[in-house]
Coordinates of N, CA, C and O in Angstrom, one line a residue:
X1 N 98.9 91.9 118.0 CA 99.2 92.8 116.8 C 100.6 92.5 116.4 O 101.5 92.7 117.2
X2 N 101.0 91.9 114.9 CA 101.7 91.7 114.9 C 102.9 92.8 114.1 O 104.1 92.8 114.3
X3 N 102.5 93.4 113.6 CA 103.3 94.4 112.5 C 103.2 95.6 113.0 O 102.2 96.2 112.6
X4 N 104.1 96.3 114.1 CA 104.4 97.4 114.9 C 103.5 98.9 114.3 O 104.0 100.0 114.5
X5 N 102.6 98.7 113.7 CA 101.7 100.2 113.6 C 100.6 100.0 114.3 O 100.3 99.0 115.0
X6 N 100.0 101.1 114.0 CA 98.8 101.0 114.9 C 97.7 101.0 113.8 O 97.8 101.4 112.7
X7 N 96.4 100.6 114.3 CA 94.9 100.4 113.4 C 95.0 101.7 112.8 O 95.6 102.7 113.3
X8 N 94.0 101.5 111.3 CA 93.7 102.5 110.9 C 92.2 102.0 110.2 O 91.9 100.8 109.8
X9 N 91.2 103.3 110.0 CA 90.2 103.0 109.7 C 90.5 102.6 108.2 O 91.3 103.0 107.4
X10 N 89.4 101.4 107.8 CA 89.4 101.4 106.4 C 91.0 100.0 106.4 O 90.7 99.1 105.6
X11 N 91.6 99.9 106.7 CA 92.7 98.5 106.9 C 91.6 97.6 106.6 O 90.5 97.6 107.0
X12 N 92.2 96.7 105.9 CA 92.3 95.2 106.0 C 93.0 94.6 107.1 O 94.0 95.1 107.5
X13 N 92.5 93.6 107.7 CA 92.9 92.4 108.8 C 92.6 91.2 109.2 O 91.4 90.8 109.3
X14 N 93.6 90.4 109.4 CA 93.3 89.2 109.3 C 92.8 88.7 110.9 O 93.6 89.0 111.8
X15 N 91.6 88.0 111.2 CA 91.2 87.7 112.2 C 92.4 86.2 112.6 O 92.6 85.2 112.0
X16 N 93.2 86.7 113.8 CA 94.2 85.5 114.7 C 93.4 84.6 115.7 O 93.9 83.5 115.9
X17 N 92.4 85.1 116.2 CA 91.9 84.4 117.4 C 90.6 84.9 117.2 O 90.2 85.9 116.6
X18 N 89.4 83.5 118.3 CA 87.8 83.7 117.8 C 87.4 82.7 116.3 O 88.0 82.1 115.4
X19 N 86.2 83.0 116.7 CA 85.8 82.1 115.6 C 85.5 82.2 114.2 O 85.0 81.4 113.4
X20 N 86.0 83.4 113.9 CA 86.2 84.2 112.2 C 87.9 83.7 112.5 O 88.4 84.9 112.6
X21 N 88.9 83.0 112.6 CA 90.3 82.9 112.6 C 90.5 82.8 111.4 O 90.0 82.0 110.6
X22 N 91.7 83.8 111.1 CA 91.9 83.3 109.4 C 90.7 84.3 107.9 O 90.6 84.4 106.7
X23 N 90.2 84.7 108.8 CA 89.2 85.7 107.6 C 89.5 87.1 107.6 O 89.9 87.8 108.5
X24 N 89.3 87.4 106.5 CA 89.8 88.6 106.5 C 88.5 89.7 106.4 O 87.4 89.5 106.0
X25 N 88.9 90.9 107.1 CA 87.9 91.8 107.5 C 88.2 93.5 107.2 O 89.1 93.9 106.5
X26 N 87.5 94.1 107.7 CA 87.7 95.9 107.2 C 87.7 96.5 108.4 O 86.7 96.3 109.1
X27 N 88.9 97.4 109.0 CA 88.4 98.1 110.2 C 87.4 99.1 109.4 O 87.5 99.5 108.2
X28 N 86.3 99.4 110.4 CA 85.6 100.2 109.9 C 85.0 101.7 111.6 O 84.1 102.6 111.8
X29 N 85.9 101.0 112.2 CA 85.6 102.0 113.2 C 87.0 101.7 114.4 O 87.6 100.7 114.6
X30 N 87.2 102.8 115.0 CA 88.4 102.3 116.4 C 87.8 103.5 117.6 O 88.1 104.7 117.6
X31 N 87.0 102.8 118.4 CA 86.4 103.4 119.5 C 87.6 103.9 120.7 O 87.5 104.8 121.5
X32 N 88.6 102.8 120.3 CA 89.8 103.5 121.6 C 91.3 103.0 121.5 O 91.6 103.1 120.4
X33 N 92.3 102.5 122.3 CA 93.4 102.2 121.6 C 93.6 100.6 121.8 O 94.6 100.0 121.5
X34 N 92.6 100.0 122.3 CA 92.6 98.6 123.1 C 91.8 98.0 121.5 O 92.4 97.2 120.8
X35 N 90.5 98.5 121.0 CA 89.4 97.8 120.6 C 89.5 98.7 119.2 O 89.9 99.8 119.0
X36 N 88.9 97.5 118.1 CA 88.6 97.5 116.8 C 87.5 97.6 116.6 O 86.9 97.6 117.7
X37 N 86.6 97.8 115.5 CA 85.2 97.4 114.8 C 85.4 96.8 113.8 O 86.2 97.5 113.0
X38 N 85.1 95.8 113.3 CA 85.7 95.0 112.2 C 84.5 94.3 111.5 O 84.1 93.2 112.0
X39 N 83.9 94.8 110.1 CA 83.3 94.2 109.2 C 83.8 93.3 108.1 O 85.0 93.3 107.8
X40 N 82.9 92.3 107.4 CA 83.8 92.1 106.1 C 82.2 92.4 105.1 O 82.7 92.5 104.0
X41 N 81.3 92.6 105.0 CA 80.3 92.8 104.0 C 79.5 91.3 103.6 O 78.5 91.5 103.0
X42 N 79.7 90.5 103.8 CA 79.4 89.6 104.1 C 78.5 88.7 105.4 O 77.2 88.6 105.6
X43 N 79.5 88.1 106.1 CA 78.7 87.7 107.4 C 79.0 88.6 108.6 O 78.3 88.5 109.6
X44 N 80.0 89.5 108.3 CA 79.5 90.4 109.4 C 79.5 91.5 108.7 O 80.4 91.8 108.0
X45 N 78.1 92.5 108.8 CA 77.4 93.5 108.1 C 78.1 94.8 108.6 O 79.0 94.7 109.5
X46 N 77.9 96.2 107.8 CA 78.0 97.6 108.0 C 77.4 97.8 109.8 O 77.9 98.3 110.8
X47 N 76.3 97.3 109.6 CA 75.3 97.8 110.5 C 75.9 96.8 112.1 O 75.9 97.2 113.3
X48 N 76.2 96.0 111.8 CA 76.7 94.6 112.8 C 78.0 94.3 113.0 O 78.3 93.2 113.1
X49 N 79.0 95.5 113.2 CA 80.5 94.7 113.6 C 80.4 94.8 114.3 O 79.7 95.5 115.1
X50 N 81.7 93.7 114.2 CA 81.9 92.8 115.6 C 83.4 93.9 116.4 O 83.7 94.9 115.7
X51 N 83.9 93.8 117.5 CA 84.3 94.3 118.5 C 85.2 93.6 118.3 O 84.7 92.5 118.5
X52 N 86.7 93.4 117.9 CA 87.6 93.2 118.2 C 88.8 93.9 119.2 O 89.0 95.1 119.4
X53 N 89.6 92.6 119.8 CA 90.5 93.2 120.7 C 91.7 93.4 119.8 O 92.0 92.3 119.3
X54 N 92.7 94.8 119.3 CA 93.6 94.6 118.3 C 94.8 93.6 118.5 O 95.6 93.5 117.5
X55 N 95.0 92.8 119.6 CA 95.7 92.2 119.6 C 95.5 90.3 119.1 O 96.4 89.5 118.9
X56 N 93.9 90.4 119.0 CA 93.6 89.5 118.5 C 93.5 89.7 116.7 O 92.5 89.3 116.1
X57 N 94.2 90.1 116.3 CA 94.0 90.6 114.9 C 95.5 91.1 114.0 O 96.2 91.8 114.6
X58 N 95.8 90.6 112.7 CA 97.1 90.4 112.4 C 96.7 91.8 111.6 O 95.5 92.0 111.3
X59 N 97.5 92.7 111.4 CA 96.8 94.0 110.7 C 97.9 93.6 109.5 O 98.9 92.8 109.6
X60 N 97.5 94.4 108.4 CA 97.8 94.0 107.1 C 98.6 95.7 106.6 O 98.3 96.7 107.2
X61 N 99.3 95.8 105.7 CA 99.7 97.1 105.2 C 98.7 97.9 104.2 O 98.8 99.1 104.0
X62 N 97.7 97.0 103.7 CA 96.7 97.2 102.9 C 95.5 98.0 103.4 O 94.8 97.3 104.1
X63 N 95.2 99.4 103.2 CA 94.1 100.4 103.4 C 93.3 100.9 102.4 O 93.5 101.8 101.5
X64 N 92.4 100.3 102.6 CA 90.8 100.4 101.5 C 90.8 101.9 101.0 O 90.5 102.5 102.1
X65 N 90.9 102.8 100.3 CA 90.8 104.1 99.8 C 89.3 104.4 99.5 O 88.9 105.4 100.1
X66 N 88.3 103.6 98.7 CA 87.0 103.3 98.8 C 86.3 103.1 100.4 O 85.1 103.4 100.6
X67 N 86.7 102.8 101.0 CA 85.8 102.5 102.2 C 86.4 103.4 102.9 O 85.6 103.6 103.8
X68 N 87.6 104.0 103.1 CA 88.0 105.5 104.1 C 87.3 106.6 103.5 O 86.7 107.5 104.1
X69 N 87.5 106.6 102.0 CA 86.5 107.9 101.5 C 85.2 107.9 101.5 O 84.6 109.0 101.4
X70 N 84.5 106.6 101.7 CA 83.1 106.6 101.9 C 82.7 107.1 103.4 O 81.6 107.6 103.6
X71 N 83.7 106.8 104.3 CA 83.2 106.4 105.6 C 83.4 108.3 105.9 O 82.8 108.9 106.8
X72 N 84.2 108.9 104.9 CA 84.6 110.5 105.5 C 83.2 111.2 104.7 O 82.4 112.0 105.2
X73 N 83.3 110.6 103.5 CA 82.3 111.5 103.0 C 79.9 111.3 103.6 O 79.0 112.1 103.5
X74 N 79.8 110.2 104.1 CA 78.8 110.0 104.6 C 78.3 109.5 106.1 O 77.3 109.5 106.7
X75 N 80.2 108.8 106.4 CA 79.8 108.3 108.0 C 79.4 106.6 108.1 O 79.5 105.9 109.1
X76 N 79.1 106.2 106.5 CA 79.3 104.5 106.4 C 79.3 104.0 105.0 O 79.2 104.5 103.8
X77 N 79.4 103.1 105.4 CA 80.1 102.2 104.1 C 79.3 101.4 103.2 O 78.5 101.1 104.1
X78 N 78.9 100.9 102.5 CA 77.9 100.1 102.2 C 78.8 98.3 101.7 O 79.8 98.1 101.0
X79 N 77.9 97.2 102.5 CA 78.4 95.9 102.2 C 79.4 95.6 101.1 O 80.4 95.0 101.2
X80 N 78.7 96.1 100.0 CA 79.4 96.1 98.7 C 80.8 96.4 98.5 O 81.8 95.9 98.0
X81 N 80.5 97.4 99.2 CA 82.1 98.0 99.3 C 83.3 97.3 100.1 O 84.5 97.1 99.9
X82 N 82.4 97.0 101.1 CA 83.0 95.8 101.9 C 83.6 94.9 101.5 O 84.7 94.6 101.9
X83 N 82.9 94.3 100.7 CA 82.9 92.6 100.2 C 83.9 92.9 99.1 O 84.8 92.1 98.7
X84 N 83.9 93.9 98.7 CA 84.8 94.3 97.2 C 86.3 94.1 97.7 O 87.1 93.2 97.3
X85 N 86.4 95.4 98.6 CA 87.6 95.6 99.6 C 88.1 94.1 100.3 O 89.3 94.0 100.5
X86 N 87.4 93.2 100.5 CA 88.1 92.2 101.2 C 88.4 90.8 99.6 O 89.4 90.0 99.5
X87 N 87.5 91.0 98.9 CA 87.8 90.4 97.5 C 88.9 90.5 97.2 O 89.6 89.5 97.2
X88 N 89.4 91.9 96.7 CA 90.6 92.7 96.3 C 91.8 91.9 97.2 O 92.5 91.0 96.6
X89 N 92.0 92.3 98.5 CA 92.8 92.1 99.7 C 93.0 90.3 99.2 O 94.0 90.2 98.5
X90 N 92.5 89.3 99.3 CA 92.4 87.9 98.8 C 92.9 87.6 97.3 O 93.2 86.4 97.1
X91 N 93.1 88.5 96.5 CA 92.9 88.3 95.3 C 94.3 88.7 95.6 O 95.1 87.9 96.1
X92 N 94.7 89.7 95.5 CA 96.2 90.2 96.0 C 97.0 89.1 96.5 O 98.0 88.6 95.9
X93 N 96.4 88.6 97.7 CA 97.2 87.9 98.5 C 97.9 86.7 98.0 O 99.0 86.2 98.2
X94 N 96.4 86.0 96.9 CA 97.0 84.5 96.5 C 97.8 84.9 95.4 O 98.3 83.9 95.0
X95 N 98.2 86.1 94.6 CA 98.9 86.1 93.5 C 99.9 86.7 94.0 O 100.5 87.3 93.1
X96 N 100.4 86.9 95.5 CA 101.6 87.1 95.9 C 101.4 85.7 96.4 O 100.4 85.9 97.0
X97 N 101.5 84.9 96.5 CA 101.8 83.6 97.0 C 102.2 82.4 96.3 O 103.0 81.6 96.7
X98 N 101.5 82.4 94.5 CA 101.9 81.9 93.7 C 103.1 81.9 93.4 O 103.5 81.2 92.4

């Protein structure tokens, strides 16, 4: 973990290690203070995240407002929202880069 806060639901994060390295994803759950749940709406589903270790994972300052209010007001999120949220996060990134 590189940026001294701690996970929060609904963050953007960039996968450091494993074989998503370099993709960007959605916490969408934190079972404990070791471990992530991490979707992107895409290849890995609402229904299907994957288990990350937080230290394998670059956490980002960027927190989805759509996908924390979804996740408070029903308990989950739908792909779309996902895929949107990590679009966004990409879209940002390369026009701070330019």
């Amino acid at each position: 973990m590189k940026t001294g806060t701690s996970p929060q639901v609904g963050q953007i994060v960039k996968v450091s290690k494993g074989k998503g390295a370099g993709q960007p994803a959605v916490i969408i759950a934190i079972p404990d203070e070791k471990f992530v749940y991490i979707a992107d709406g895409n290849k890995r589903k609402f229904d299907q995240p994957k288990k990350k270790n937080i230290l394998h994972l670059e956490l980002t300052a960027v927190i989805s407002s759509e996908v924390v209010n979804s996740l408070q007001e029903s308990g989950r999120v739908t792909n779309g929202k996902l895929r949107h949220a990590v679009a966004k996060f990409v879209e940002s990134a390369e026009n701070n880069t330019v």
